[in-house]
Structures are given as structure tokens and as C-alpha cells.
Coordinates of C-alpha atoms in Angstrom, one line a residue:
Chain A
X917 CA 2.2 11.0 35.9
X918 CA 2.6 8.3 38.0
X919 CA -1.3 7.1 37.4
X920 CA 0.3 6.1 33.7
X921 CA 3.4 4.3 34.8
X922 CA 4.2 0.6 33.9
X923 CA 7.4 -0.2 35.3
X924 CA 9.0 1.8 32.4
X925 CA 10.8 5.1 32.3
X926 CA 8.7 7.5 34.7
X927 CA 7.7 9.9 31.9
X928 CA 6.8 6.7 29.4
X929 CA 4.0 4.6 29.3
X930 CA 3.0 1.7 27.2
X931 CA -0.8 0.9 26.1
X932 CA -2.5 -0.9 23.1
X933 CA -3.9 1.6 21.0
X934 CA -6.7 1.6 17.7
X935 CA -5.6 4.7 15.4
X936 CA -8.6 6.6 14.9
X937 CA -7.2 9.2 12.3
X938 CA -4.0 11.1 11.7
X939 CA -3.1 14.7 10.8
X940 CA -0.5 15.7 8.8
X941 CA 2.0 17.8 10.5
X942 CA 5.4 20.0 9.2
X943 CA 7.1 17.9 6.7
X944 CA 7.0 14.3 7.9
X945 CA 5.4 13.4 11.3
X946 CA 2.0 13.0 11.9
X947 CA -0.7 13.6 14.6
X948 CA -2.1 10.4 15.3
X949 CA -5.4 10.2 17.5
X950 CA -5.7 6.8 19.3
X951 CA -8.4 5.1 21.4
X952 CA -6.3 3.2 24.2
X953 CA -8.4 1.0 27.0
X954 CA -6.9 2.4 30.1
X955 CA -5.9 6.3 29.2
X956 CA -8.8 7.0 26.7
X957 CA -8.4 9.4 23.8
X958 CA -4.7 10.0 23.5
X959 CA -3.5 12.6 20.8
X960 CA 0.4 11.9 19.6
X961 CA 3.3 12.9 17.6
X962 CA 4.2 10.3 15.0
X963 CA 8.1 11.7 13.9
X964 CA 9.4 10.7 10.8
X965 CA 6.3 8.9 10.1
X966 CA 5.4 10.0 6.4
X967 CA 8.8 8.9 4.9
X968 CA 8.6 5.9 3.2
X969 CA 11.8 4.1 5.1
X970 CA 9.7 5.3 8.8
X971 CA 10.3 2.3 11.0
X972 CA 6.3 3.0 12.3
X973 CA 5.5 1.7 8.5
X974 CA 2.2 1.0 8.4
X975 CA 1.5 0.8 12.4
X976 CA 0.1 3.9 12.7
X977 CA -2.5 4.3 10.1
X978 CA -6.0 4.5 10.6
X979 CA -7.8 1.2 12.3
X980 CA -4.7 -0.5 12.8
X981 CA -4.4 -2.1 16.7
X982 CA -1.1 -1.3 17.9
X983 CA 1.1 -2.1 20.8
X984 CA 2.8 1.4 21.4
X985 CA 5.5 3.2 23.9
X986 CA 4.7 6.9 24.2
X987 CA 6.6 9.8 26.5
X988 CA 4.1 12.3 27.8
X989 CA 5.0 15.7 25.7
X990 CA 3.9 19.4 26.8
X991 CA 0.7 19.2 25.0
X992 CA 0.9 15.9 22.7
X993 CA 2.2 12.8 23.7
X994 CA 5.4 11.0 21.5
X995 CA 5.1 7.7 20.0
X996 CA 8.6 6.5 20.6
X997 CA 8.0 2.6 19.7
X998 CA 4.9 1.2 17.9
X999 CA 4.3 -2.6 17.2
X1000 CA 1.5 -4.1 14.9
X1001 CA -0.6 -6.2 17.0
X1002 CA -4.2 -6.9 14.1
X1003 CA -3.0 -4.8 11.2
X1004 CA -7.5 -4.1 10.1
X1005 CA -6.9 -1.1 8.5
X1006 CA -5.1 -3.6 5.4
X1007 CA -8.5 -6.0 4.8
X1008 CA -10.9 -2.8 5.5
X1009 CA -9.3 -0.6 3.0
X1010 CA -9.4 -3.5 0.2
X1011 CA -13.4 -3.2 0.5
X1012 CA -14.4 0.3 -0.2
X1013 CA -18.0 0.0 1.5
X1014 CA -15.9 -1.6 5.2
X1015 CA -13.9 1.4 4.3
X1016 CA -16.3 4.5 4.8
X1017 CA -18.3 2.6 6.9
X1018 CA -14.6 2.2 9.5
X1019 CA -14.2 6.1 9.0
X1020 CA -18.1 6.6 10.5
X1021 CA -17.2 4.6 13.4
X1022 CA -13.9 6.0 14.3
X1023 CA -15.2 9.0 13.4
X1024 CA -18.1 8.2 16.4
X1025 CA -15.9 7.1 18.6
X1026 CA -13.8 10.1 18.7
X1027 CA -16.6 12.5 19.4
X1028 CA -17.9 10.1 21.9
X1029 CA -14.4 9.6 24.4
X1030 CA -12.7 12.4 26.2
X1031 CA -9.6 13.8 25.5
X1032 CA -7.3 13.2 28.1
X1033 CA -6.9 15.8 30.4
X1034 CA -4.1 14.9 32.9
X1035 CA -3.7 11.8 34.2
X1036 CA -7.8 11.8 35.7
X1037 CA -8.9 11.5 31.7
X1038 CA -9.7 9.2 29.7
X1039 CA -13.5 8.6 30.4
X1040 CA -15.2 6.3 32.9
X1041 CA -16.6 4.7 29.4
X1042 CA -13.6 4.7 28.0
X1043 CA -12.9 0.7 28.3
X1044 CA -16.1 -0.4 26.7
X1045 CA -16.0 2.3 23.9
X1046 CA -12.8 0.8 23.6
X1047 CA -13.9 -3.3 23.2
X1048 CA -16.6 -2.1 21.5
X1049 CA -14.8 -0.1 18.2
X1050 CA -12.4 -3.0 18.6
X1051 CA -15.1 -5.8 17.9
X1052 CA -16.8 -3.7 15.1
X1053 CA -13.1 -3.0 13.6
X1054 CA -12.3 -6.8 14.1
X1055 CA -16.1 -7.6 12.5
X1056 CA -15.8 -5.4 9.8
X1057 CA -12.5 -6.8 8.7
X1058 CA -13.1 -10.3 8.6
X1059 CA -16.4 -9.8 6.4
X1060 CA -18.6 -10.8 9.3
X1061 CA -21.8 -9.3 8.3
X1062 CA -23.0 -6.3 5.0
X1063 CA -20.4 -3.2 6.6
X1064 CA -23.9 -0.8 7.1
X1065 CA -25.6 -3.0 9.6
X1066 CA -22.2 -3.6 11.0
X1067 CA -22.0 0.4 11.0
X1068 CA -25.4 1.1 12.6
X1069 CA -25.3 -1.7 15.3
X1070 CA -22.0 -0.2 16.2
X1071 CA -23.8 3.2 16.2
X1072 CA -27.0 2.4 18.6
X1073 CA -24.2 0.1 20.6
X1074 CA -21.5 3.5 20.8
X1075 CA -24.7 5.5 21.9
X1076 CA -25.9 2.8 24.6
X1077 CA -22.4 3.1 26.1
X1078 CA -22.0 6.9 26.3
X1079 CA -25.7 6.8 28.5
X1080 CA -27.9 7.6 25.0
X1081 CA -29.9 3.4 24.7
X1082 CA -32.6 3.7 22.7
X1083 CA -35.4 1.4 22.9
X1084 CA -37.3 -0.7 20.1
X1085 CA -39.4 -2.6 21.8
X1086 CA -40.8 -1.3 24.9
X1087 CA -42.3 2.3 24.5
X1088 CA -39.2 4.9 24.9
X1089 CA -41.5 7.3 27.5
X1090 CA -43.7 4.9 29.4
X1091 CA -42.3 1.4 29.2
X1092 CA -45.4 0.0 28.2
X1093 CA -43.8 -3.3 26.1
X1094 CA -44.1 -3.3 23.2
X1095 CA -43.2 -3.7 19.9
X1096 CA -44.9 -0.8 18.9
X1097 CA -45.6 1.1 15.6
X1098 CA -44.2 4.5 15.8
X1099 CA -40.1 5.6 16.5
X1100 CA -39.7 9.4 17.7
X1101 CA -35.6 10.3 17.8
X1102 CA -35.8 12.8 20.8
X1103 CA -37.5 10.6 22.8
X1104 CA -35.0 7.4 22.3
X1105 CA -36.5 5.1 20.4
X1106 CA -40.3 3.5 20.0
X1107 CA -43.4 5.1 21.5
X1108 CA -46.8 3.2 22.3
X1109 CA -49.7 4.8 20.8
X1110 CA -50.5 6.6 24.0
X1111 CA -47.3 8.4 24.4
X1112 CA -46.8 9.3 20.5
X1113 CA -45.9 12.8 20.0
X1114 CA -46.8 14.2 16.8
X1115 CA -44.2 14.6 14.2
X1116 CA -43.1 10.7 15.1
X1117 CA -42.2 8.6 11.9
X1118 CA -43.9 5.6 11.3
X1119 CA -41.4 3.0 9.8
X1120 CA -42.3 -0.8 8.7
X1121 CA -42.0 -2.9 11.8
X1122 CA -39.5 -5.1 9.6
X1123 CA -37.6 -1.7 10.5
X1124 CA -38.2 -1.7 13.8
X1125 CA -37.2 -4.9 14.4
X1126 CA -34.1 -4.8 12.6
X1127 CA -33.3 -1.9 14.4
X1128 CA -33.8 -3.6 17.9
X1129 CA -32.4 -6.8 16.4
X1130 CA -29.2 -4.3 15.9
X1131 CA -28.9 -2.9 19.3
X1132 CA -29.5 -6.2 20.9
X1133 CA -27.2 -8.4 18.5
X1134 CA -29.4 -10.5 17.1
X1135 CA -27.7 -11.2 13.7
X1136 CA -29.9 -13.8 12.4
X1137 CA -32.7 -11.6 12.1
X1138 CA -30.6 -8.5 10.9
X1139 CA -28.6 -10.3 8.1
X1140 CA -31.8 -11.6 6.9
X1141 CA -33.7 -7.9 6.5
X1142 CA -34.4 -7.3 3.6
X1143 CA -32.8 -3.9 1.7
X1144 CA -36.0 -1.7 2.5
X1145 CA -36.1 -2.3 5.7
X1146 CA -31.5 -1.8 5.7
X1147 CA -32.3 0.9 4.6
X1148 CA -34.7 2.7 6.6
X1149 CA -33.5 2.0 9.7
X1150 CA -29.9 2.9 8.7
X1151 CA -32.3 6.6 8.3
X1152 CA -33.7 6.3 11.8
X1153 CA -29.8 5.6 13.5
X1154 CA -28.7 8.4 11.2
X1155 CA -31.4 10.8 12.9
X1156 CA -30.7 9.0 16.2
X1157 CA -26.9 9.9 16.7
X1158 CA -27.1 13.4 14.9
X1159 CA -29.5 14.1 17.4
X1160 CA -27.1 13.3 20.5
X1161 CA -23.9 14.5 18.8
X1162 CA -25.8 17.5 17.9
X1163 CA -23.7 17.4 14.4
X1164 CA -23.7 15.7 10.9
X1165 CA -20.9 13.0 10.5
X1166 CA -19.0 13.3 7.7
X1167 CA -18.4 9.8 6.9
X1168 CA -21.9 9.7 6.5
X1169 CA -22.8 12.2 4.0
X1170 CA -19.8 10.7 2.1
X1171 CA -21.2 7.2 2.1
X1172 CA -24.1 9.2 0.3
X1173 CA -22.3 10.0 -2.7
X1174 CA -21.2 6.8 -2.8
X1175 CA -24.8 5.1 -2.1
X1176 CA -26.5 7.3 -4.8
X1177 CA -24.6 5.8 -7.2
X1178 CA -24.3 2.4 -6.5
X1179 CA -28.0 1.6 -5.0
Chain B
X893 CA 1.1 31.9 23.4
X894 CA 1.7 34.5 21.3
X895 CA -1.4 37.1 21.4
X896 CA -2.2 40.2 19.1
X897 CA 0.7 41.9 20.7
X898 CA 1.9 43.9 17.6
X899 CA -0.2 46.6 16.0
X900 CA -1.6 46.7 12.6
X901 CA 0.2 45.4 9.9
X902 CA 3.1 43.7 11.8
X903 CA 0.3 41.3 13.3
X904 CA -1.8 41.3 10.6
X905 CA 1.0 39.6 8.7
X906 CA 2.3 37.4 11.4
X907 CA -1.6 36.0 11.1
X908 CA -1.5 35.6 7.6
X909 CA 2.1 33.4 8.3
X910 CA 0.4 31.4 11.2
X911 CA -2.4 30.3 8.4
X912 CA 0.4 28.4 6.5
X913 CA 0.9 24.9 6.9
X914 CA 3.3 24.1 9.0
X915 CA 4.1 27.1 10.5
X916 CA 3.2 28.1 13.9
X917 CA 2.6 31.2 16.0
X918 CA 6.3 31.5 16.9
X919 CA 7.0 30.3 13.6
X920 CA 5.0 32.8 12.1
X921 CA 6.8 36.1 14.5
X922 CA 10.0 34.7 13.4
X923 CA 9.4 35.2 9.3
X924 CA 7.6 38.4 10.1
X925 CA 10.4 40.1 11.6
X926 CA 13.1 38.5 9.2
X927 CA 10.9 39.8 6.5
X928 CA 10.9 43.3 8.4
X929 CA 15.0 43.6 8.7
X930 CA 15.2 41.6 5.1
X931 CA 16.2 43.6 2.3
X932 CA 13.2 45.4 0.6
X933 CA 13.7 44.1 -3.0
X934 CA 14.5 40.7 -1.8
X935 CA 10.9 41.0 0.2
X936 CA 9.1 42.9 -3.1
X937 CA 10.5 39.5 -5.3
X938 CA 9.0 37.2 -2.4
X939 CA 5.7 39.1 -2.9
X940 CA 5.7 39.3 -7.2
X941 CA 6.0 35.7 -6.7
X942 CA 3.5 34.3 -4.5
X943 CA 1.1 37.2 -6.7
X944 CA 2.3 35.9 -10.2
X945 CA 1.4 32.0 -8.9
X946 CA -2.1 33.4 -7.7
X947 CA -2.8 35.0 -11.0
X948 CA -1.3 32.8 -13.5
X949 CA -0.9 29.6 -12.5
X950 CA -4.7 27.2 -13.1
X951 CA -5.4 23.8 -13.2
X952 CA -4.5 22.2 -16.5
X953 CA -8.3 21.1 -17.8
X954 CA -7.1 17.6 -19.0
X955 CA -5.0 16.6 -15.9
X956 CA -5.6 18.8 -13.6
X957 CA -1.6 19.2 -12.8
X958 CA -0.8 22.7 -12.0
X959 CA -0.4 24.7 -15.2
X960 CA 0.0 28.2 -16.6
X961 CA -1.7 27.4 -19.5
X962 CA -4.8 25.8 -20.3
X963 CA -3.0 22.3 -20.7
X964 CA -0.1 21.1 -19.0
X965 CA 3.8 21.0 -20.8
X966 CA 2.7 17.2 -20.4
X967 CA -0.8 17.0 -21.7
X968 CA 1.0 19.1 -24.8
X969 CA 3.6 17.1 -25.3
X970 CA 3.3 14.4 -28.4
X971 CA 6.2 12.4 -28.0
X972 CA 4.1 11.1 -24.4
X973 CA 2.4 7.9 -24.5
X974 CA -1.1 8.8 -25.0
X975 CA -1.8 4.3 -23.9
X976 CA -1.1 5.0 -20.5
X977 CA -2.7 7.5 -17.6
X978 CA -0.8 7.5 -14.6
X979 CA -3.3 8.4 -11.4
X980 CA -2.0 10.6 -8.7
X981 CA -3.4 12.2 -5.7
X982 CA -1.4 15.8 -6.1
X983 CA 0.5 17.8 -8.8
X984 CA 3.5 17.1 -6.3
X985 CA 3.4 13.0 -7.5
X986 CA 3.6 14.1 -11.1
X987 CA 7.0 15.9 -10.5
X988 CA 8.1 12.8 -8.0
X989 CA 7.3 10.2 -10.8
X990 CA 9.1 12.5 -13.7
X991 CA 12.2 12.6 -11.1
X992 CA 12.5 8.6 -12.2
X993 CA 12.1 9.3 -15.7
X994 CA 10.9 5.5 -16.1
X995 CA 7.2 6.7 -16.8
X996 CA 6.7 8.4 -20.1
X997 CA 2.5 8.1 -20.2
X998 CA 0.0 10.9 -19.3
X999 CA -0.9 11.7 -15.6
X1000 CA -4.4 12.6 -14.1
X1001 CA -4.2 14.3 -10.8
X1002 CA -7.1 13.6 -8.7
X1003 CA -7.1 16.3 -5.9
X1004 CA -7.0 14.2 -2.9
X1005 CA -7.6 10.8 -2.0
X1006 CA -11.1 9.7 -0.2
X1007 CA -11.0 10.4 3.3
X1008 CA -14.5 10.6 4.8
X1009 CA -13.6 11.7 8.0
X1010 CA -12.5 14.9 6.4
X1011 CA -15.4 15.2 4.3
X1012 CA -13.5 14.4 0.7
X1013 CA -15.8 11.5 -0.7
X1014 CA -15.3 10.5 -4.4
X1015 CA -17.5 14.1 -5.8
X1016 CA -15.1 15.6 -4.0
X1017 CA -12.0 14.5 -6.2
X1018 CA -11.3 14.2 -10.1
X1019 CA -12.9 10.9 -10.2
X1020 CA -16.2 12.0 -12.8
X1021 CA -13.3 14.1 -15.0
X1022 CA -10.9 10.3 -14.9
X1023 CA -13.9 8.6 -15.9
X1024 CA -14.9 11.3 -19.3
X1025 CA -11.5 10.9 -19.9
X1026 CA -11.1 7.4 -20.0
X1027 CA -13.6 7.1 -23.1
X1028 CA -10.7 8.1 -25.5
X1029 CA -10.1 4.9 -27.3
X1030 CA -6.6 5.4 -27.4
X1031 CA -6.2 4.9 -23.8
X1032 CA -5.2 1.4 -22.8
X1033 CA -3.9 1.0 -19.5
X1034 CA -4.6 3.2 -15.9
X1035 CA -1.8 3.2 -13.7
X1036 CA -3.5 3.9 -9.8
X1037 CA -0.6 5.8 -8.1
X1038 CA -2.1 6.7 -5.0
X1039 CA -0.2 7.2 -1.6
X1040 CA 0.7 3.5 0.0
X1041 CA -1.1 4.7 2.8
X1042 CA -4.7 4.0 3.9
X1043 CA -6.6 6.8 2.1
X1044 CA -4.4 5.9 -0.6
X1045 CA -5.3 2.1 -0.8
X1046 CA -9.2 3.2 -0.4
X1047 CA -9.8 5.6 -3.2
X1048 CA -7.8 2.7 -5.2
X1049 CA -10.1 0.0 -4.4
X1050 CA -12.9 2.3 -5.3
X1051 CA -11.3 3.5 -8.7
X1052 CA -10.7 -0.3 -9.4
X1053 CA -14.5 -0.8 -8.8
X1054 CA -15.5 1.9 -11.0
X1055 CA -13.0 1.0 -13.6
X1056 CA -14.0 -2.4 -13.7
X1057 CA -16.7 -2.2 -16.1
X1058 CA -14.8 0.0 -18.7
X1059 CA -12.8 -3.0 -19.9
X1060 CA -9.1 -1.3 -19.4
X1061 CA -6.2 -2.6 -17.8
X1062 CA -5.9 -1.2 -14.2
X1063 CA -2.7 -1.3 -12.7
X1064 CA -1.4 0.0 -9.3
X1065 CA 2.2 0.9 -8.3
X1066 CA 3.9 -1.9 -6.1
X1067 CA 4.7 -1.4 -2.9
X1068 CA 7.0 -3.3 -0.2
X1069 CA 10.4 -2.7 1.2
X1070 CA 11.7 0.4 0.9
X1071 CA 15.8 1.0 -1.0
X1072 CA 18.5 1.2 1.5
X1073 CA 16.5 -0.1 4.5
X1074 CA 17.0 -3.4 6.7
X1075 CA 14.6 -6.4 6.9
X1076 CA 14.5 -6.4 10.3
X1077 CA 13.1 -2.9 11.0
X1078 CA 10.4 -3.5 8.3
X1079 CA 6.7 -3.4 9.9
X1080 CA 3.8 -7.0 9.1
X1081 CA 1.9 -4.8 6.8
X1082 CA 5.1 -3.9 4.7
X1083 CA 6.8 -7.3 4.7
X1084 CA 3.6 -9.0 3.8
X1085 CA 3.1 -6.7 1.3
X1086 CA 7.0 -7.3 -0.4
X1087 CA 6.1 -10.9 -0.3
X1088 CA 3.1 -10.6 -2.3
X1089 CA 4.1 -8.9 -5.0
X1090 CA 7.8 -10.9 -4.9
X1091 CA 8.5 -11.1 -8.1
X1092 CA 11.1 -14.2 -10.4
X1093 CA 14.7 -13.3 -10.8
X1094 CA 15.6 -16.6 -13.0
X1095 CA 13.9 -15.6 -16.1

């Protein structure tokens, strides 16, 4: 254990942590699943935490950045101190739309780091997956841009980081530069004419640029597309990270119900 | 680990005990056998029981609070205040706000509170029932009484969106500092909260 050591107690460590989710367990503690810079995807116990005079209070819930102590359990770690460091979770949950898009990325992000194993965990990606949900987190928070192209450039950006960048500009298979007019999902991204597999989709390259705009971080151009074009692409990121992660989100067929009835 | 060590029904009800929440595969050997050396009417009770709640107990179709009747003993009771709909996640909140006995209005128990990461979104819940519901004209004020906690505060900024447009008075429960703890101990999120919703002792 010494890999985790920080001048503390030899079987404690401390890290700043985002809380990713919880799970209820027996009649007042908590799982709680945190991304943490240096150890990766840490899964701890949270005693006590569900009673209303818990000294965690509102520390450990979902999106909050935390400055925690934890002592290394059998198979879960134990949260022994927990400090607020940027409470998000408390301006994300006053805006319903910030809210489901937060549970799609932390959602992401815990498919996308490793669970610990031992003390050679963590993840060489684990750092930037780390900055990265932080930024969104921080973004989506402080009303920085619409939460669903805050959502989907997170997405393409999560992707990028775990080895998945797509392109939209130069052609996906030959490099050929582009932009060009057709996106194909399994082949990451745009495709010049040449290289165009059949079954591509053919979005309008207001899409396409959004999309790259997105990935690259170009915000002038992606808060100024318009809702057609938001909405399409959202489609093609959708198709893009179900393909990788090889399963539906949740968050995002929940967002659904909520998009069909406030279009 | 505890394996499929015992035969037949021994393990088949230690599994049935280790699909309970809370209770683990230890856990769930220790009932079995205290069932096992338990007295046999004692054990036949335990079973009548958890069979009588299966078959008779339903969801009250106003509310939704757990009933054995088509309507809850609240949703039939006149003497409530038909002006005033509390919402609540689970039938549990119902019996922790009757425990103050401050709150003499109706209750609608929604099932959950929005947690997409889970998979509950708003069809999931009691949300289309709350908004039928709300059309009665003698309803005048909604009381949101989800948990203080994240999920909680979501599926209450959503309800206050959807309840906007109806014209009612939307309400939700305060929260800040809990009774009997210290100052000191109390987290940002908490504190801030308290001094938010701080309220005039003068008059």
C-alpha cells in the first residue's frame, strides 16, 4: 500500500475526489463511487451517511468535489474524513436539463476508468479523464454553455482520451482533409467520398461542423448552431459512444423522455 | 464466500435471503439456520405474513401509498385537507411525516425520485398520475417533499417546472441544520442552505 501513502497513517490515504454515484447500503451508509486524479476509480463506504445529522452532509453526493481521508478496507475503501472543496452537484441539480445531462457524464466516466485493482490501478488515463469530468462538471455548473453541447463535447472529448478520437474533418480511413459529406460510426468519424462505406449517414455539414467544432472546442461556432443541427449531431455522438461502450446509457434514454416532451 | 454448499431447500432459501436488501451471504446462512432451530409456528406466522402482504396489500389508486384497499385510510379520510398534496418519494415519507402530526393535507407518493443513472426518468415515477390529479379545483397548494439529497432536489426542480404552468402554489420542505447537532460539524452545502431559508424571530 505504500504506492498510496501521504505522510499519513500507513493504511490511509488522502485524494480529492468527484462523486460519481452512490448506492444505498444496510440502513445508513452508502457506497460512494469516486473519480480521484492519482488512484482512479475508487469504490467506498460512506458510514452513517444517510442520517440527516451525518457529519459527510452533503460532501458525498453525486458531482460534488471533495477533499477526502479514506483507510484501504478488504474489498471497499472507508471514507473516514470528507471536506467540500466546489459543492456542483448544488447549482447542477437546481437546473433539471445540467442535471441528466451530469448523470450521462458521470455515468461515461465510470464505464470509461478502471477500477482500482491494487495499488497498480487506476488507469494510465486516469488524470485526464479526471481534469476532463472536472471541467465539464465545473462548465456545466456555472451555465457556461446549453448542458447538451456541454454533454456531447464532453462525450467525443471522454472518448478521445480513452484512445476512441473521432475525426470530422479529415476523412476517418484515409486522411484525405477534408471536411467531407458523409460520417460512418465504426469507422470514427467523417469519410471522403472515396472511402464511404455504404450504410454511412449523411448529416448537414452545419452537423458536421458542430460536431468537430465540439471535439475541438470551438464554442463560438457550437453555441451559435442552430437546434437542427444540436440535434443531429447529439444523434451521431449518441451512435458514436454506444458503439465503443458497446451499451446504451441510461442517462440518455432518460433525457429522451424528458426531450419528447419539452422539444 | 459462501458457495451452494447446502442441498435443496436449506440453500434454496438461504438464496432467497441473500436477494434481500441488506442482507448478505453470511447474513443470509445466519437467518436460514435460526429459522431452521426457530420454533415452527413462530416460522409458519413469519411466512402468513410476508404471504398476506403479497396478496393483499396494493397501491392505493389516488396516492399511491401502500394500501389494502383501493384507497388509502388517508385518501378516505374527510376530516384531511383536501387544499394541500404533500409529495413524497416512498410510502415510508408518508408514515415519517404523520409521525409529526403537523401536516394534515393529502399525500401523493411518487415511487422514486429521478435518477438517470439508474434508468428511473420522470415515466418512470408517479409524475403523469400528480399531474391528472392536480386538475381537481379543490387543490391549492403542492407541498415537494422529496429527499434533501441530490436525486431529491432534481425531480423537484423538474416537478416545479412542470407545475409551473398550472397556476398552484408549489412549495418545498426546508432544509438546513439538523435538531441536536453543532454548528461547527455542519457541511457548506448545509450551512448555506440554513442561511437561505433563515427565517425572522421578532415578529
Amino acid at each position: 500500500m505504500a504506492g498510496r501513502g501521504g505522510g499519513y497513517a500507513a493504511n490511509s490515504y488522502r485524494t480529492d475526489a468527484l462523486v460519481l454515484r452512490t448506492y444505498k447500503l444496510g440502513e445508513a451508509d452508502r457506497i460512494i463511487v469516486l473519480l480521484t486524479p492519482g488512484h482512479g476509480q475508487v469504490r467506498a463506504v460512506a458510514k452513517g451517511v444517510r442520517r440527516t445529522t451525518s457529519k459527510f452532509g452533503a460532501t458525498l453526493e453525486p458531482f460534488m468535489l471533495s477533499r477526502l481521508q479514506l483507510v484501504h478496507g478488504r474489498n471497499l475503501d472507508i471514507i473516514t474524513q470528507a471536506q467540500s472543496v466546489t459543492p456542483y452537484g448544488t447549482a447542477i441539480a437546481a437546473d433539471y436539463d445540467a442535471y441528466a445531462a451530469a448523470s450521462a457524464m458521470v455515468e461515461t466516466a465510470e464505464r470509461l476508468t478502471v477500477t482500482e485493482v491494487g495499488e497498480h490501478g487506476g488507469g494510465v488515463e486516469a488524470p485526464s479523464q479526471y481534469r476532463l469530468l472536472h471541467g465539464a462538471l465545473a462548465a456545466l455548473a456555472r451555465r457556461a454553455h446549453a448542458p447538451r453541447l456541454l454533454l456531447d463535447s464532453y462525450l467525443l472529448r471522454a472518448l478521445a482520451t480513452a484512445g476512441w478520437a473521432p475525426s470530422f474533418t479529415a476523412c476517418a480511413r484515409c486522411g484525405a482533409p477534408g471536411p467531407h459529406r458523409s460520417v460512418n460510426v465504426t469507422l470514427g468519424g467523417s469519410v471522403c467520398d472515396d472511402c464511404r462505406p455504404p450504410g454511412s449517414s449523411t448529416p448537414a455539414p452545419q452537423s458536421v461542423a458542430l460536431l468537430a467544432a465540439l471535439l475541438s472546442g470551438d464554442w463560438t461556432t457550437a453555441d451559435a448552431a442552430p437546434e437542427a443541427s444540436r440535434r443531429e449531431a447529439a444523434g451521431i455522438v449518441a451512435g458514436y459512444l454506444q458503439f465503443h461502450l458497446e451499451r446504451h446509457l441510461k442517462s440518455l434514454a432518460v433525457m429522451g423522455q424528458d426531450a419528447d416532451r419539452h422539444p | 464466500m459462501v458457495g451452494n454448499v447446502y442441498e435443496g431447500a436449506v440453500q434454496d432459501l438461504i438464496d432467497e435471503l441473500g436477494r434481500l436488501p441488506g442482507i448478505g451471504p453470511k447474513s443470509a446462512q445466519r437467518i436460514a439456520f435460526h429459522i431452521l432451530e426457530a420454533d415452527p409456528e413462530d416460522m409458519l406466522r413469519l411466512a402468513d405474513a410476508i404471504r398476506t402482504v403479497k396478496d393483499k396489500v396494493k397501491l392505493c389508486t389516488i396516492c399511491f401509498n401502500v394500501s389494502e384497499q383501493e384507497t388509502c385510510s388517508i385518501c378516505r379520510d374527510e376530516r384531511r385537507d383536501p387544499s394541500q398534496v404533500c409529495v413524497v418519494e416512498e410510502s415510508k415519507d408518508v408514515m415519517a411525516i404523520e409521525r409529526t402530526r403537523t401536516f394534515r393535507g393529502r399525500y401523493h407518493v411518487l415511487g422514486g425520485a429521478i435518477n438517470p443513472i439508474a434508468g428511473i426518468g420522470p415515466d418512470q415515477l408517479h409524475i403523469r398520475e400528480l399531474l391528472t390529479r392536480l386538475q381537481d379545483a379543490a387543490i391549492e397548494e403542492v407541498i415537494l417533499a422529496t429527499d434533501p439529497n441530490l436525486e431529491g432536489e432534481a425531480t423537484a426542480t423538474y416537478l416545479s417546472r412542470m407545475l409551473g404552468a398550472t397556476g398552484l402554489k408549489v412549495t418545498r420542505l426546508a432544509s438546513g441544520l439538523p435538531v441536536g447537532g453543532d454548528l461547527e460539524y455542519a457541511d457548506e452545502v448545509t450551512l448555506g442552505r440554513a442561511f437561505e431559508g433563515r427565517r425572522s424571530v421578532t415578529g
